[in-house]
PDB file of C-alpha atoms and ligand atoms in Angstrom:
ATOM      1  CA  UNK Z   1      16.293  19.176 -11.850  1.00 47.00           C
ATOM      2  CA  UNK Z   2      14.774  16.545  -9.560  1.00 66.00           C
ATOM      3  CA  UNK Z   3      12.165  18.957  -8.216  1.00 76.00           C
ATOM      4  CA  UNK Z   4      11.317  20.221 -11.693  1.00 86.00           C
ATOM      5  CA  UNK Z   5      10.941  16.685 -13.030  1.00 87.00           C
ATOM      6  CA  UNK Z   6       8.628  15.728 -10.186  1.00 91.00           C
ATOM      7  CA  UNK Z   7       6.530  18.894 -10.561  1.00 92.00           C
ATOM      8  CA  UNK Z   8       6.073  18.217 -14.300  1.00 94.00           C
ATOM      9  CA  UNK Z   9       5.130  14.606 -13.701  1.00 97.00           C
ATOM     10  CA  UNK Z  10       2.781  15.575 -10.857  1.00 97.00           C
ATOM     11  CA  UNK Z  11       0.957  18.072 -13.058  1.00 96.00           C
ATOM     12  CA  UNK Z  12       0.504  15.470 -15.819  1.00 97.00           C
ATOM     13  CA  UNK Z  13      -0.781  13.018 -13.239  1.00 98.00           C
ATOM     14  CA  UNK Z  14      -3.156  15.600 -11.752  1.00 96.00           C
ATOM     15  CA  UNK Z  15      -4.526  16.438 -15.210  1.00 96.00           C
ATOM     16  CA  UNK Z  16      -5.064  12.719 -15.836  1.00 97.00           C
ATOM     17  CA  UNK Z  17      -6.962  12.330 -12.551  1.00 97.00           C
ATOM     18  CA  UNK Z  18      -9.003  15.492 -13.252  1.00 94.00           C
ATOM     19  CA  UNK Z  19     -10.461  13.756 -16.297  1.00 94.00           C
ATOM     20  CA  UNK Z  20     -12.377  11.491 -13.878  1.00 95.00           C
ATOM     21  CA  UNK Z  21     -14.246  14.484 -12.461  1.00 93.00           C
ATOM     22  CA  UNK Z  22     -17.587  15.265 -14.040  1.00 83.00           C
ATOM     23  CA  UNK Z  23     -16.404  18.875 -14.334  1.00 78.00           C
ATOM     24  CA  UNK Z  24     -12.927  20.122 -13.512  1.00 69.00           C
ATOM     25  CA  UNK Z  25     -14.323  21.982 -10.510  1.00 74.00           C
ATOM     26  CA  UNK Z  26     -16.154  18.971  -9.102  1.00 88.00           C
ATOM     27  CA  UNK Z  27     -14.975  16.485  -6.524  1.00 91.00           C
ATOM     28  CA  UNK Z  28     -13.896  13.051  -7.644  1.00 94.00           C
ATOM     29  CA  UNK Z  29     -16.180  10.130  -6.858  1.00 93.00           C
ATOM     30  CA  UNK Z  30     -15.432   9.305  -3.177  1.00 91.00           C
ATOM     31  CA  UNK Z  31     -13.664   5.991  -3.862  1.00 93.00           C
ATOM     32  CA  UNK Z  32     -11.370   7.700  -6.355  1.00 96.00           C
ATOM     33  CA  UNK Z  33     -10.714  10.539  -3.942  1.00 95.00           C
ATOM     34  CA  UNK Z  34      -9.509   7.935  -1.418  1.00 94.00           C
ATOM     35  CA  UNK Z  35      -6.935   6.738  -3.954  1.00 96.00           C
ATOM     36  CA  UNK Z  36      -5.855  10.284  -4.769  1.00 97.00           C
ATOM     37  CA  UNK Z  37      -5.286  11.010  -1.077  1.00 97.00           C
ATOM     38  CA  UNK Z  38      -3.573   7.631  -0.599  1.00 97.00           C
ATOM     39  CA  UNK Z  39      -1.189   8.434  -3.440  1.00 98.00           C
ATOM     40  CA  UNK Z  40      -0.258  11.801  -1.901  1.00 98.00           C
ATOM     41  CA  UNK Z  41       0.570  10.034   1.366  1.00 98.00           C
ATOM     42  CA  UNK Z  42       2.606   7.364  -0.420  1.00 98.00           C
ATOM     43  CA  UNK Z  43       4.645  10.092  -2.125  1.00 98.00           C
ATOM     44  CA  UNK Z  44       5.275  11.772   1.249  1.00 98.00           C
ATOM     45  CA  UNK Z  45       6.297   8.450   2.771  1.00 98.00           C
ATOM     46  CA  UNK Z  46       8.637   7.739  -0.153  1.00 98.00           C
ATOM     47  CA  UNK Z  47      10.328  11.126   0.368  1.00 98.00           C
ATOM     48  CA  UNK Z  48      10.824  10.387   4.057  1.00 98.00           C
ATOM     49  CA  UNK Z  49      12.259   6.939   3.288  1.00 98.00           C
ATOM     50  CA  UNK Z  50      14.644   8.305   0.634  1.00 98.00           C
ATOM     51  CA  UNK Z  51      15.830  10.989   3.071  1.00 98.00           C
ATOM     52  CA  UNK Z  52      16.129   8.602   5.987  1.00 98.00           C
ATOM     53  CA  UNK Z  53      18.061   6.051   3.951  1.00 98.00           C
ATOM     54  CA  UNK Z  54      20.358   8.758   2.578  1.00 98.00           C
ATOM     55  CA  UNK Z  55      19.590   7.997  -1.080  1.00 98.00           C
ATOM     56  CA  UNK Z  56      21.303  10.229  -3.634  1.00 97.00           C
ATOM     57  CA  UNK Z  57      19.164  12.795  -5.469  1.00 96.00           C
ATOM     58  CA  UNK Z  58      18.712  10.645  -8.581  1.00 96.00           C
ATOM     59  CA  UNK Z  59      17.562   7.639  -6.595  1.00 98.00           C
ATOM     60  CA  UNK Z  60      15.192   9.762  -4.512  1.00 97.00           C
ATOM     61  CA  UNK Z  61      13.735  11.172  -7.731  1.00 97.00           C
ATOM     62  CA  UNK Z  62      12.963   7.682  -9.056  1.00 97.00           C
ATOM     63  CA  UNK Z  63      11.399   6.650  -5.737  1.00 98.00           C
ATOM     64  CA  UNK Z  64       9.100   9.684  -5.638  1.00 98.00           C
ATOM     65  CA  UNK Z  65       8.053   9.267  -9.252  1.00 98.00           C
ATOM     66  CA  UNK Z  66       7.287   5.582  -8.737  1.00 98.00           C
ATOM     67  CA  UNK Z  67       5.259   6.433  -5.618  1.00 98.00           C
ATOM     68  CA  UNK Z  68       3.235   8.999  -7.557  1.00 98.00           C
ATOM     69  CA  UNK Z  69       2.495   6.571 -10.386  1.00 98.00           C
ATOM     70  CA  UNK Z  70       2.062   3.298  -8.493  1.00 98.00           C
ATOM     71  CA  UNK Z  71      -1.760   3.346  -8.429  1.00 98.00           C
ATOM     72  CA  UNK Z  72      -2.401   5.251 -11.677  1.00 98.00           C
ATOM     73  CA  UNK Z  73      -4.754   2.511 -12.886  1.00 98.00           C
ATOM     74  CA  UNK Z  74      -7.079   2.663  -9.894  1.00 97.00           C
ATOM     75  CA  UNK Z  75      -9.292   5.375 -11.448  1.00 98.00           C
ATOM     76  CA  UNK Z  76      -9.857   3.488 -14.681  1.00 98.00           C
ATOM     77  CA  UNK Z  77     -10.249   0.208 -12.788  1.00 97.00           C
ATOM     78  CA  UNK Z  78     -13.075   1.694 -10.728  1.00 96.00           C
ATOM     79  CA  UNK Z  79     -14.679   3.352 -13.732  1.00 96.00           C
ATOM     80  CA  UNK Z  80     -14.655   0.195 -15.855  1.00 97.00           C
ATOM     81  CA  UNK Z  81     -15.247  -2.512 -13.291  1.00 96.00           C
ATOM     82  CA  UNK Z  82     -16.707  -0.633 -10.322  1.00 95.00           C
ATOM     83  CA  UNK Z  83     -14.351  -2.421  -7.936  1.00 92.00           C
ATOM     84  CA  UNK Z  84     -10.829  -2.229  -6.530  1.00 92.00           C
ATOM     85  CA  UNK Z  85     -10.736  -5.997  -6.238  1.00 89.00           C
ATOM     86  CA  UNK Z  86      -8.064  -7.117  -8.661  1.00 92.00           C
ATOM     87  CA  UNK Z  87      -9.353 -10.707  -8.667  1.00 88.00           C
ATOM     88  CA  UNK Z  88     -12.683  -9.456 -10.069  1.00 91.00           C
ATOM     89  CA  UNK Z  89     -11.177  -7.035 -12.572  1.00 94.00           C
ATOM     90  CA  UNK Z  90      -7.531  -6.420 -13.524  1.00 96.00           C
ATOM     91  CA  UNK Z  91      -4.189  -6.544 -11.742  1.00 97.00           C
ATOM     92  CA  UNK Z  92      -4.064  -2.854 -10.883  1.00 97.00           C
ATOM     93  CA  UNK Z  93      -0.249  -2.750 -10.918  1.00 98.00           C
ATOM     94  CA  UNK Z  94      -0.066  -4.091 -14.467  1.00 98.00           C
ATOM     95  CA  UNK Z  95      -2.895  -1.735 -15.405  1.00 98.00           C
ATOM     96  CA  UNK Z  96      -1.054   1.238 -13.857  1.00 98.00           C
ATOM     97  CA  UNK Z  97       2.176   0.299 -15.625  1.00 98.00           C
ATOM     98  CA  UNK Z  98       0.411   0.023 -18.976  1.00 98.00           C
ATOM     99  CA  UNK Z  99      -1.330   3.388 -18.615  1.00 98.00           C
ATOM    100  CA  UNK Z 100       1.938   5.136 -17.739  1.00 98.00           C
ATOM    101  CA  UNK Z 101       3.579   3.547 -20.801  1.00 98.00           C
ATOM    102  CA  UNK Z 102       0.669   4.485 -23.032  1.00 98.00           C
ATOM    103  CA  UNK Z 103       0.627   8.081 -21.807  1.00 98.00           C
ATOM    104  CA  UNK Z 104       4.350   8.366 -22.482  1.00 97.00           C
ATOM    105  CA  UNK Z 105       4.926  10.314 -19.251  1.00 97.00           C
ATOM    106  CA  UNK Z 106       8.382   8.787 -18.788  1.00 97.00           C
ATOM    107  CA  UNK Z 107       9.474   8.702 -22.419  1.00 96.00           C
ATOM    108  CA  UNK Z 108      13.104   9.717 -22.767  1.00 94.00           C
ATOM    109  CA  UNK Z 109      13.670   9.597 -19.034  1.00 95.00           C
ATOM    110  CA  UNK Z 110      16.871   7.794 -18.035  1.00 95.00           C
ATOM    111  CA  UNK Z 111      15.084   6.257 -15.039  1.00 97.00           C
ATOM    112  CA  UNK Z 112      12.058   5.100 -17.006  1.00 97.00           C
ATOM    113  CA  UNK Z 113      12.676   1.373 -16.596  1.00 98.00           C
ATOM    114  CA  UNK Z 114      13.348   1.556 -12.858  1.00 98.00           C
ATOM    115  CA  UNK Z 115      10.197   3.603 -12.244  1.00 98.00           C
ATOM    116  CA  UNK Z 116       8.041   1.353 -14.437  1.00 98.00           C
ATOM    117  CA  UNK Z 117       9.344  -1.773 -12.728  1.00 98.00           C
ATOM    118  CA  UNK Z 118       8.528  -0.321  -9.309  1.00 98.00           C
ATOM    119  CA  UNK Z 119       4.966   0.403 -10.465  1.00 98.00           C
ATOM    120  CA  UNK Z 120       4.626  -3.066 -11.981  1.00 98.00           C
ATOM    121  CA  UNK Z 121       5.734  -5.104  -8.968  1.00 98.00           C
ATOM    122  CA  UNK Z 122       4.463  -2.907  -6.142  1.00 98.00           C
ATOM    123  CA  UNK Z 123       1.674  -5.325  -5.192  1.00 95.00           C
ATOM    124  CA  UNK Z 124       3.466  -8.637  -5.775  1.00 94.00           C
ATOM    125  CA  UNK Z 125       4.036 -11.108  -3.021  1.00 89.00           C
ATOM    126  CA  UNK Z 126       7.619 -11.601  -4.142  1.00 90.00           C
ATOM    127  CA  UNK Z 127       9.948  -9.095  -5.741  1.00 94.00           C
ATOM    128  CA  UNK Z 128      11.993 -10.397  -8.700  1.00 94.00           C
ATOM    129  CA  UNK Z 129      15.653 -11.199  -8.029  1.00 94.00           C
ATOM    130  CA  UNK Z 130      18.616  -9.550  -9.662  1.00 96.00           C
ATOM    131  CA  UNK Z 131      17.368  -5.961  -9.839  1.00 97.00           C
ATOM    132  CA  UNK Z 132      19.943  -3.213 -10.332  1.00 98.00           C
ATOM    133  CA  UNK Z 133      20.445  -0.911  -7.307  1.00 98.00           C
ATOM    134  CA  UNK Z 134      18.313   1.952  -8.643  1.00 98.00           C
ATOM    135  CA  UNK Z 135      15.376  -0.310  -9.483  1.00 98.00           C
ATOM    136  CA  UNK Z 136      15.712  -2.126  -6.199  1.00 98.00           C
ATOM    137  CA  UNK Z 137      15.562   1.158  -4.260  1.00 98.00           C
ATOM    138  CA  UNK Z 138      12.513   2.370  -6.204  1.00 98.00           C
ATOM    139  CA  UNK Z 139      10.734  -0.980  -5.822  1.00 98.00           C
ATOM    140  CA  UNK Z 140      11.293  -1.339  -2.090  1.00 98.00           C
ATOM    141  CA  UNK Z 141      10.649   2.323  -1.321  1.00 98.00           C
ATOM    142  CA  UNK Z 142       7.263   2.217  -3.039  1.00 98.00           C
ATOM    143  CA  UNK Z 143       6.326  -1.054  -1.372  1.00 98.00           C
ATOM    144  CA  UNK Z 144       7.264   0.264   2.083  1.00 98.00           C
ATOM    145  CA  UNK Z 145       5.646   3.671   1.472  1.00 98.00           C
ATOM    146  CA  UNK Z 146       2.454   1.962   0.290  1.00 98.00           C
ATOM    147  CA  UNK Z 147       2.274  -0.308   3.342  1.00 98.00           C
ATOM    148  CA  UNK Z 148       2.851   2.634   5.677  1.00 98.00           C
ATOM    149  CA  UNK Z 149      -0.162   4.370   4.194  1.00 98.00           C
ATOM    150  CA  UNK Z 150      -2.274   1.203   4.219  1.00 97.00           C
ATOM    151  CA  UNK Z 151      -1.706   1.229   7.994  1.00 97.00           C
ATOM    152  CA  UNK Z 152      -3.225   4.709   8.110  1.00 97.00           C
ATOM    153  CA  UNK Z 153      -6.132   3.711   5.866  1.00 95.00           C
ATOM    154  CA  UNK Z 154      -7.156   0.744   8.038  1.00 94.00           C
ATOM    155  CA  UNK Z 155      -7.082   2.882  11.176  1.00 96.00           C
ATOM    156  CA  UNK Z 156      -9.206   5.526   9.490  1.00 93.00           C
ATOM    157  CA  UNK Z 157     -11.665   2.863   8.351  1.00 90.00           C
ATOM    158  CA  UNK Z 158     -11.967   1.379  11.828  1.00 91.00           C
ATOM    159  CA  UNK Z 159     -12.398   4.817  13.378  1.00 90.00           C
ATOM    160  CA  UNK Z 160     -15.124   5.852  10.936  1.00 88.00           C
ATOM    161  CA  UNK Z 161     -17.117   2.613  10.508  1.00 85.00           C
ATOM    162  CA  UNK Z 162     -19.185   0.610  12.924  1.00 84.00           C
ATOM    163  CA  UNK Z 163     -17.212  -2.573  12.321  1.00 80.00           C
ATOM    164  CA  UNK Z 164     -19.188  -4.608  14.865  1.00 80.00           C
ATOM    165  CA  UNK Z 165     -22.427  -4.284  12.923  1.00 78.00           C
ATOM    166  CA  UNK Z 166     -21.240  -3.363   9.451  1.00 71.00           C
ATOM    167  CA  UNK Z 167     -19.059  -6.322   8.586  1.00 67.00           C
ATOM    168  CA  UNK Z 168     -19.517  -5.524   4.902  1.00 67.00           C
ATOM    169  CA  UNK Z 169     -17.086  -2.653   5.354  1.00 67.00           C
ATOM    170  CA  UNK Z 170     -14.541  -5.272   6.320  1.00 76.00           C
ATOM    171  CA  UNK Z 171     -14.851  -7.690   3.442  1.00 74.00           C
ATOM    172  CA  UNK Z 172     -17.623  -9.671   5.199  1.00 79.00           C
ATOM    173  CA  UNK Z 173     -15.044 -11.387   7.383  1.00 85.00           C
ATOM    174  CA  UNK Z 174     -16.276 -12.737  10.722  1.00 84.00           C
ATOM    175  CA  UNK Z 175     -15.356 -10.124  13.323  1.00 84.00           C
ATOM    176  CA  UNK Z 176     -15.266 -12.290  16.431  1.00 80.00           C
ATOM    177  CA  UNK Z 177     -13.511 -15.436  15.179  1.00 84.00           C
ATOM    178  CA  UNK Z 178      -9.990 -16.398  16.245  1.00 91.00           C
ATOM    179  CA  UNK Z 179      -6.982 -15.889  13.998  1.00 95.00           C
ATOM    180  CA  UNK Z 180      -6.323 -18.741  11.554  1.00 95.00           C
ATOM    181  CA  UNK Z 181      -3.392 -21.072  12.337  1.00 95.00           C
ATOM    182  CA  UNK Z 182      -1.973 -20.707   8.794  1.00 96.00           C
ATOM    183  CA  UNK Z 183      -1.735 -16.943   9.239  1.00 96.00           C
ATOM    184  CA  UNK Z 184      -0.061 -17.215  12.637  1.00 97.00           C
ATOM    185  CA  UNK Z 185       2.408 -19.818  11.359  1.00 96.00           C
ATOM    186  CA  UNK Z 186       3.397 -17.682   8.363  1.00 95.00           C
ATOM    187  CA  UNK Z 187       4.115 -14.677  10.597  1.00 96.00           C
ATOM    188  CA  UNK Z 188       6.038 -16.785  13.127  1.00 95.00           C
ATOM    189  CA  UNK Z 189       8.195 -18.045  10.260  1.00 95.00           C
ATOM    190  CA  UNK Z 190       8.652 -14.483   8.832  1.00 92.00           C
ATOM    191  CA  UNK Z 191       6.880 -15.517   5.656  1.00 91.00           C
ATOM    192  CA  UNK Z 192       4.382 -13.302   3.830  1.00 87.00           C
ATOM    193  CA  UNK Z 193       0.808 -14.349   4.600  1.00 89.00           C
ATOM    194  CA  UNK Z 194      -1.095 -16.013   1.776  1.00 87.00           C
ATOM    195  CA  UNK Z 195      -4.220 -14.024   1.039  1.00 84.00           C
ATOM    196  CA  UNK Z 196      -6.213 -17.264   0.653  1.00 88.00           C
ATOM    197  CA  UNK Z 197      -5.590 -17.966   4.329  1.00 92.00           C
ATOM    198  CA  UNK Z 198      -7.479 -14.863   5.432  1.00 91.00           C
ATOM    199  CA  UNK Z 199     -10.652 -16.143   7.092  1.00 92.00           C
ATOM    200  CA  UNK Z 200     -11.349 -13.618   9.855  1.00 92.00           C
ATOM    201  CA  UNK Z 201     -11.021  -9.906  10.514  1.00 92.00           C
ATOM    202  CA  UNK Z 202      -8.260 -10.743  13.011  1.00 95.00           C
ATOM    203  CA  UNK Z 203      -6.344 -12.441  10.159  1.00 95.00           C
ATOM    204  CA  UNK Z 204      -6.712  -9.319   8.057  1.00 93.00           C
ATOM    205  CA  UNK Z 205      -5.273  -7.123  10.788  1.00 95.00           C
ATOM    206  CA  UNK Z 206      -2.542  -9.672  11.507  1.00 96.00           C
ATOM    207  CA  UNK Z 207      -1.342  -9.530   7.883  1.00 94.00           C
ATOM    208  CA  UNK Z 208      -0.316  -5.973   8.647  1.00 96.00           C
ATOM    209  CA  UNK Z 209       1.423  -7.005  11.861  1.00 97.00           C
ATOM    210  CA  UNK Z 210       3.191  -9.561   9.652  1.00 95.00           C
ATOM    211  CA  UNK Z 211       4.424  -6.667   7.477  1.00 95.00           C
ATOM    212  CA  UNK Z 212       6.027  -5.210  10.590  1.00 96.00           C
ATOM    213  CA  UNK Z 213       7.796  -8.544  11.125  1.00 94.00           C
ATOM    214  CA  UNK Z 214       9.131  -9.090   7.615  1.00 92.00           C
ATOM    215  CA  UNK Z 215       7.458  -6.742   5.143  1.00 93.00           C
ATOM    216  CA  UNK Z 216       9.223  -3.427   5.682  1.00 96.00           C
ATOM    217  CA  UNK Z 217      12.575  -3.339   3.940  1.00 97.00           C
ATOM    218  CA  UNK Z 218      14.070  -0.128   5.311  1.00 97.00           C
ATOM    219  CA  UNK Z 219      14.951   0.858   8.868  1.00 96.00           C
ATOM    220  CA  UNK Z 220      13.394   4.271   8.144  1.00 97.00           C
ATOM    221  CA  UNK Z 221      10.079   2.579   7.333  1.00 97.00           C
ATOM    222  CA  UNK Z 222      10.201   0.568  10.553  1.00 96.00           C
ATOM    223  CA  UNK Z 223      11.012   3.751  12.485  1.00 96.00           C
ATOM    224  CA  UNK Z 224       8.089   5.636  10.886  1.00 97.00           C
ATOM    225  CA  UNK Z 225       5.818   2.696  11.672  1.00 97.00           C
ATOM    226  CA  UNK Z 226       6.905   2.734  15.324  1.00 95.00           C
ATOM    227  CA  UNK Z 227       6.612   6.538  15.614  1.00 95.00           C
ATOM    228  CA  UNK Z 228       3.095   6.430  14.216  1.00 97.00           C
ATOM    229  CA  UNK Z 229       1.939   3.818  16.712  1.00 97.00           C
ATOM    230  CA  UNK Z 230       0.615   1.367  14.129  1.00 97.00           C
ATOM    231  CA  UNK Z 231       1.531  -1.730  16.123  1.00 97.00           C
ATOM    232  CA  UNK Z 232      -0.051  -0.440  19.336  1.00 97.00           C
ATOM    233  CA  UNK Z 233      -3.254   0.337  17.432  1.00 97.00           C
ATOM    234  CA  UNK Z 234      -3.406  -3.200  16.031  1.00 97.00           C
ATOM    235  CA  UNK Z 235      -2.679  -4.854  19.354  1.00 97.00           C
ATOM    236  CA  UNK Z 236      -5.539  -2.940  21.009  1.00 97.00           C
ATOM    237  CA  UNK Z 237      -7.907  -3.618  18.154  1.00 96.00           C
ATOM    238  CA  UNK Z 238      -7.024  -7.331  18.016  1.00 96.00           C
ATOM    239  CA  UNK Z 239      -7.782  -7.585  21.749  1.00 95.00           C
ATOM    240  CA  UNK Z 240     -11.262  -6.283  20.956  1.00 93.00           C
ATOM    241  CA  UNK Z 241     -11.701  -9.027  18.367  1.00 93.00           C
ATOM    242  CA  UNK Z 242     -10.313 -12.044  20.180  1.00 94.00           C
ATOM    243  CA  UNK Z 243      -8.796 -13.216  23.451  1.00 94.00           C
ATOM    244  CA  UNK Z 244      -6.442 -15.612  21.653  1.00 95.00           C
ATOM    245  CA  UNK Z 245      -3.035 -15.396  23.369  1.00 95.00           C
ATOM    246  CA  UNK Z 246      -1.376 -15.581  19.931  1.00 96.00           C
ATOM    247  CA  UNK Z 247      -2.225 -11.885  19.504  1.00 96.00           C
ATOM    248  CA  UNK Z 248       0.284 -10.796  22.125  1.00 97.00           C
ATOM    249  CA  UNK Z 249       2.827 -13.347  20.967  1.00 96.00           C
ATOM    250  CA  UNK Z 250       2.754 -12.006  17.384  1.00 96.00           C
ATOM    251  CA  UNK Z 251       2.605  -8.355  18.451  1.00 97.00           C
ATOM    252  CA  UNK Z 252       5.588  -8.910  20.776  1.00 96.00           C
ATOM    253  CA  UNK Z 253       7.491 -10.400  17.851  1.00 94.00           C
ATOM    254  CA  UNK Z 254       6.728  -7.310  15.734  1.00 95.00           C
ATOM    255  CA  UNK Z 255       7.682  -5.010  18.618  1.00 94.00           C
ATOM    256  CA  UNK Z 256      11.059  -6.732  19.020  1.00 91.00           C
ATOM    257  CA  UNK Z 257      11.801  -6.296  15.306  1.00 85.00           C
ATOM    258  CA  UNK Z 258      10.596  -2.685  15.362  1.00 79.00           C
ATOM    259  CA  UNK Z 259      12.847  -1.944  18.359  1.00 77.00           C
ATOM    260  CA  UNK Z 260      15.836  -3.316  16.468  1.00 79.00           C
ATOM    261  CA  UNK Z 261      15.149  -0.742  13.742  1.00 71.00           C
TER     262      UNK Z 261
HETATM  263 FE1  FE2 E   1      -1.501  -0.397  -5.320  1.00 63.45          FE
END
């Protein structure tokens, strides 16, 4: 029943995404295709987390569904506002939640509320307190699965862009400046980094090292992160950006937490 439910939901989702193609046979606009591929990876990551954490079949089903739906609003966001920047358009998590409600894809489903909540809060700095166990599992699985794929996306971007000359590809952040003290202090204190404190490309990369310190909820997520070499990639890249000794200090902190599992 879990597999059938997911297959039905996935075909509704695919039909929804197909509507953003000029013709059904045509490719999506490239930025939308990136989100479609991202979503497929987030679903795969969510499956691995649910397996690794030994979730029961019903919980795993909610996690996979929430992963599939978490960025539903990205296509319409790009179409309407021509940007993925929420601050210049809409909160894409709220937008995704509202589209899923409007489409009625989860109507009558006993896990509807848990899945919708996971979609709604997937991008929030802080997760609401007092969630029931099913909702909590769906919320944290999607957030971890999303971060794991954002690691992949950054590495792909660095590998395929000339970041030294094309700083536009990296949010116009200065590429050779040192990390900002506020960012380093937040990570040292195991606090999420405030996005307003991001002043340099090193800060942007360090946010993700900060996720390895305190942003991955499940041991399975930390294991996948370690197996995929995401910390090593960031350490090497940060050394290209700056010779600030804080880079090794923060990366060592993340490595110690990763080794603990
Ligand atoms: Fe998202």
